[in-house]
Amino acid sequence: MKLIHLLRHAKSSWDDPDIDDFERPLNKRGHKTAVLLADYFRRQRIRPDIVLCSPAKRTRQTLDALRASFHDVPVTCDRRLYDAAPMTLHALLAELPRRCLSVLLIGHNPGLQQLALALSDPGRENPERPRLAEKFPTGGLVSLSAPIEEWPLLKDGTCTLEAFIRPRDLDPAE
């Protein structure tokens, strides 16, 4: 069994219209959400074997808040994750070594949402799936379990959607 955690970066700032999209930082709400996510990771004992992170500033800042929860976990910042299509994300997962049991992928929409929906079993009744199909907000986290031994065997529609956490689930003030 493999575990896949898909995290959309926390809320970013649009204050400076001249800043390149790749360089957009988190805004105040995004920093708050990232701290709430770090607390959630600690409470749920989520500790991936590896982190794959888009090198965009907002994804790296989201990761920075989580690092205290798993400071010694290897991180790969891969340019292919920036604004990636679901096929690209799927291919990156297929490259993971067999010994890796869990991964945290920090990236962007719409690719993350599309990947989560593609991987999750549409026939398995789960109240989280329609919510995920409706919206995968910034700071949203999807956790999937995959009944595979090797990452290249990962197929669409075969994963169980274990959790879908939105920032409002972590903070009633959201």
mmCIF file of C-alpha atoms in Angstrom:
data_model
loop_
_atom_site.group_PDB
_atom_site.id
_atom_site.type_symbol
_atom_site.label_atom_id
_atom_site.label_comp_id
_atom_site.label_asym_id
_atom_site.label_seq_id
_atom_site.Cartn_x
_atom_site.Cartn_y
_atom_site.Cartn_z
ATOM 1 C CA MET A 1 0.000 0.000 0.000
ATOM 2 C CA LYS A 2 1.235 3.482 -0.929
ATOM 3 C CA LEU A 3 0.007 6.820 0.443
ATOM 4 C CA ILE A 4 -0.273 9.948 -1.668
ATOM 5 C CA HIS A 5 -0.824 13.360 -0.109
ATOM 6 C CA LEU A 6 -1.654 16.134 -2.570
ATOM 7 C CA LEU A 7 -1.377 19.633 -1.117
ATOM 8 C CA ARG A 8 -2.341 22.746 -3.000
ATOM 9 C CA HIS A 9 -0.185 25.676 -1.898
ATOM 10 C CA ALA A 10 -1.743 28.065 0.619
ATOM 11 C CA LYS A 11 -3.338 31.356 -0.458
ATOM 12 C CA SER A 12 -0.984 33.629 -2.382
ATOM 13 C CA SER A 13 -0.789 37.366 -2.698
ATOM 14 C CA TRP A 14 -1.979 39.317 -5.705
ATOM 15 C CA ASP A 15 -0.972 42.678 -4.182
ATOM 16 C CA ASP A 16 1.742 43.376 -6.733
ATOM 17 C CA PRO A 17 0.369 43.018 -10.287
ATOM 18 C CA ASP A 18 3.883 43.365 -11.716
ATOM 19 C CA ILE A 19 5.299 40.327 -9.948
ATOM 20 C CA ASP A 20 5.760 37.187 -12.033
ATOM 21 C CA ASP A 21 3.309 34.374 -11.160
ATOM 22 C CA PHE A 22 6.203 32.064 -10.263
ATOM 23 C CA GLU A 23 7.428 34.591 -7.658
ATOM 24 C CA ARG A 24 4.064 35.303 -5.969
ATOM 25 C CA PRO A 25 4.415 34.846 -2.172
ATOM 26 C CA LEU A 26 1.841 33.699 0.352
ATOM 27 C CA ASN A 27 -0.425 36.357 1.761
ATOM 28 C CA LYS A 28 -1.297 36.728 5.462
ATOM 29 C CA ARG A 29 -4.157 34.218 5.222
ATOM 30 C CA GLY A 30 -1.872 31.799 3.371
ATOM 31 C CA HIS A 31 0.731 31.920 6.134
ATOM 32 C CA LYS A 32 -1.997 31.271 8.716
ATOM 33 C CA THR A 33 -3.308 28.297 6.731
ATOM 34 C CA ALA A 34 0.208 26.882 6.349
ATOM 35 C CA VAL A 35 0.641 26.952 10.145
ATOM 36 C CA LEU A 36 -2.730 25.220 10.594
ATOM 37 C CA LEU A 37 -1.683 22.585 8.065
ATOM 38 C CA ALA A 38 1.589 22.002 9.932
ATOM 39 C CA ASP A 39 -0.404 21.425 13.114
ATOM 40 C CA TYR A 40 -2.722 19.029 11.250
ATOM 41 C CA PHE A 41 0.261 17.081 9.903
ATOM 42 C CA ARG A 42 1.636 16.746 13.452
ATOM 43 C CA ARG A 43 -1.693 15.698 14.983
ATOM 44 C CA GLN A 44 -2.384 13.163 12.220
ATOM 45 C CA ARG A 45 1.227 11.947 12.257
ATOM 46 C CA ILE A 46 1.560 12.522 8.520
ATOM 47 C CA ARG A 47 5.210 12.017 7.723
ATOM 48 C CA PRO A 48 5.919 11.340 4.051
ATOM 49 C CA ASP A 49 8.998 9.464 2.902
ATOM 50 C CA ILE A 50 9.627 12.170 0.309
ATOM 51 C CA VAL A 51 8.274 15.590 -0.623
ATOM 52 C CA LEU A 52 7.908 16.671 -4.241
ATOM 53 C CA CYS A 53 7.431 20.421 -4.370
ATOM 54 C CA SER A 54 6.927 22.930 -7.139
ATOM 55 C CA PRO A 55 9.742 25.479 -7.020
ATOM 56 C CA ALA A 56 7.286 28.409 -7.141
ATOM 57 C CA LYS A 57 7.671 30.765 -4.193
ATOM 58 C CA ARG A 58 4.188 30.093 -2.746
ATOM 59 C CA THR A 59 4.672 26.317 -2.742
ATOM 60 C CA ARG A 60 8.110 26.590 -1.121
ATOM 61 C CA GLN A 61 6.688 28.924 1.539
ATOM 62 C CA THR A 62 3.886 26.441 2.215
ATOM 63 C CA LEU A 63 6.504 23.698 2.585
ATOM 64 C CA ASP A 64 8.591 25.877 4.927
ATOM 65 C CA ALA A 65 5.723 25.951 7.431
ATOM 66 C CA LEU A 66 5.446 22.152 7.318
ATOM 67 C CA ARG A 67 9.173 21.393 7.614
ATOM 68 C CA ALA A 68 9.183 21.359 11.427
ATOM 69 C CA SER A 69 6.832 18.375 11.272
ATOM 70 C CA PHE A 70 9.277 16.342 9.174
ATOM 71 C CA HIS A 71 12.539 18.263 8.942
ATOM 72 C CA ASP A 72 14.686 15.320 7.814
ATOM 73 C CA VAL A 73 12.424 14.147 4.973
ATOM 74 C CA PRO A 74 14.083 14.591 1.562
ATOM 75 C CA VAL A 75 12.585 17.321 -0.620
ATOM 76 C CA THR A 76 12.808 17.565 -4.378
ATOM 77 C CA CYS A 77 11.807 20.844 -5.992
ATOM 78 C CA ASP A 78 11.052 19.985 -9.580
ATOM 79 C CA ARG A 79 10.185 22.595 -12.209
ATOM 80 C CA ARG A 80 7.875 20.052 -13.880
ATOM 81 C CA LEU A 81 5.491 20.471 -10.914
ATOM 82 C CA TYR A 82 4.870 24.135 -11.661
ATOM 83 C CA ASP A 83 1.434 24.384 -13.264
ATOM 84 C CA ALA A 84 1.640 20.689 -14.191
ATOM 85 C CA ALA A 85 -1.041 18.722 -15.969
ATOM 86 C CA PRO A 86 -2.316 15.579 -14.232
ATOM 87 C CA MET A 87 -0.398 13.368 -16.688
ATOM 88 C CA THR A 88 2.862 15.050 -15.675
ATOM 89 C CA LEU A 89 2.067 14.639 -11.972
ATOM 90 C CA HIS A 90 1.188 10.984 -12.539
ATOM 91 C CA ALA A 91 4.483 10.465 -14.375
ATOM 92 C CA LEU A 92 6.431 12.050 -11.504
ATOM 93 C CA LEU A 93 4.749 9.670 -9.043
ATOM 94 C CA ALA A 94 5.653 6.732 -11.298
ATOM 95 C CA GLU A 95 9.335 7.726 -10.962
ATOM 96 C CA LEU A 96 9.345 7.241 -7.179
ATOM 97 C CA PRO A 97 11.449 4.373 -5.841
ATOM 98 C CA ARG A 98 9.702 1.226 -4.633
ATOM 99 C CA ARG A 99 10.963 1.714 -1.054
ATOM 100 C CA CYS A 100 9.051 5.012 -0.860
ATOM 101 C CA LEU A 101 5.750 4.245 0.870
ATOM 102 C CA SER A 102 4.333 7.762 1.046
ATOM 103 C CA VAL A 103 4.733 11.022 -0.800
ATOM 104 C CA LEU A 104 3.645 14.607 -0.263
ATOM 105 C CA LEU A 105 3.235 16.482 -3.526
ATOM 106 C CA ILE A 106 2.889 20.260 -3.128
ATOM 107 C CA GLY A 107 1.678 21.984 -6.253
ATOM 108 C CA HIS A 108 -0.997 23.893 -8.105
ATOM 109 C CA ASN A 109 -4.454 23.655 -9.536
ATOM 110 C CA PRO A 110 -6.047 22.592 -11.782
ATOM 111 C CA GLY A 111 -3.567 19.702 -12.109
ATOM 112 C CA LEU A 112 -3.750 18.554 -8.473
ATOM 113 C CA GLN A 113 -7.538 18.474 -8.404
ATOM 114 C CA GLN A 114 -7.699 16.650 -11.722
ATOM 115 C CA LEU A 115 -5.112 14.102 -10.545
ATOM 116 C CA ALA A 116 -6.948 13.502 -7.248
ATOM 117 C CA LEU A 117 -10.233 12.921 -9.067
ATOM 118 C CA ALA A 118 -8.603 10.692 -11.690
ATOM 119 C CA LEU A 119 -6.833 8.501 -9.114
ATOM 120 C CA SER A 120 -9.750 8.154 -6.705
ATOM 121 C CA ASP A 121 -12.233 5.356 -7.294
ATOM 122 C CA PRO A 122 -15.404 6.998 -8.687
ATOM 123 C CA GLY A 123 -17.462 3.925 -7.837
ATOM 124 C CA ARG A 124 -16.611 4.005 -4.146
ATOM 125 C CA GLU A 125 -19.171 6.046 -2.246
ATOM 126 C CA ASN A 126 -17.390 8.862 -0.463
ATOM 127 C CA PRO A 127 -18.970 12.199 0.528
ATOM 128 C CA GLU A 128 -15.592 13.905 0.104
ATOM 129 C CA ARG A 129 -15.358 13.213 -3.632
ATOM 130 C CA PRO A 130 -18.218 15.533 -4.718
ATOM 131 C CA ARG A 131 -16.764 18.294 -2.500
ATOM 132 C CA LEU A 132 -13.370 17.743 -4.119
ATOM 133 C CA ALA A 133 -14.932 17.818 -7.594
ATOM 134 C CA GLU A 134 -16.620 21.114 -6.740
ATOM 135 C CA LYS A 135 -13.516 22.895 -5.450
ATOM 136 C CA PHE A 136 -9.949 22.145 -4.360
ATOM 137 C CA PRO A 137 -9.143 25.369 -2.501
ATOM 138 C CA THR A 138 -5.734 26.823 -1.808
ATOM 139 C CA GLY A 139 -4.384 25.075 1.279
ATOM 140 C CA GLY A 140 -6.483 21.997 0.499
ATOM 141 C CA LEU A 141 -5.064 18.535 1.211
ATOM 142 C CA VAL A 142 -6.121 15.242 -0.357
ATOM 143 C CA SER A 143 -4.881 11.920 1.021
ATOM 144 C CA LEU A 144 -5.201 8.787 -1.117
ATOM 145 C CA SER A 145 -4.206 5.188 -0.537
ATOM 146 C CA ALA A 146 -3.088 3.114 -3.506
ATOM 147 C CA PRO A 147 -3.164 -0.700 -3.441
ATOM 148 C CA ILE A 148 0.166 -1.077 -5.230
ATOM 149 C CA GLU A 149 3.674 -2.255 -4.428
ATOM 150 C CA GLU A 150 5.470 -0.193 -7.071
ATOM 151 C CA TRP A 151 4.730 3.366 -8.171
ATOM 152 C CA PRO A 152 4.687 2.627 -11.925
ATOM 153 C CA LEU A 153 1.622 0.425 -11.230
ATOM 154 C CA LEU A 154 -0.442 3.433 -10.106
ATOM 155 C CA LYS A 155 -3.620 3.550 -12.188
ATOM 156 C CA ASP A 156 -6.551 5.938 -12.433
ATOM 157 C CA GLY A 157 -9.658 4.982 -10.480
ATOM 158 C CA THR A 158 -7.875 2.555 -8.149
ATOM 159 C CA CYS A 159 -7.129 4.726 -5.097
ATOM 160 C CA THR A 160 -9.218 5.242 -1.999
ATOM 161 C CA LEU A 161 -9.863 8.862 -1.075
ATOM 162 C CA GLU A 162 -8.932 8.742 2.606
ATOM 163 C CA ALA A 163 -9.333 12.440 3.415
ATOM 164 C CA PHE A 164 -10.039 15.820 1.902
ATOM 165 C CA ILE A 165 -9.134 18.665 4.239
ATOM 166 C CA ARG A 166 -9.903 22.284 3.447
ATOM 167 C CA PRO A 167 -8.587 25.284 5.400
ATOM 168 C CA ARG A 168 -12.093 25.869 6.791
ATOM 169 C CA ASP A 169 -11.983 22.342 8.262
ATOM 170 C CA LEU A 170 -8.914 23.368 10.252
ATOM 171 C CA ASP A 171 -10.073 26.829 11.292
ATOM 172 C CA PRO A 172 -13.751 27.660 11.835
ATOM 173 C CA ALA A 173 -12.918 31.338 11.186
ATOM 174 C CA GLU A 174 -12.182 30.520 7.508
#
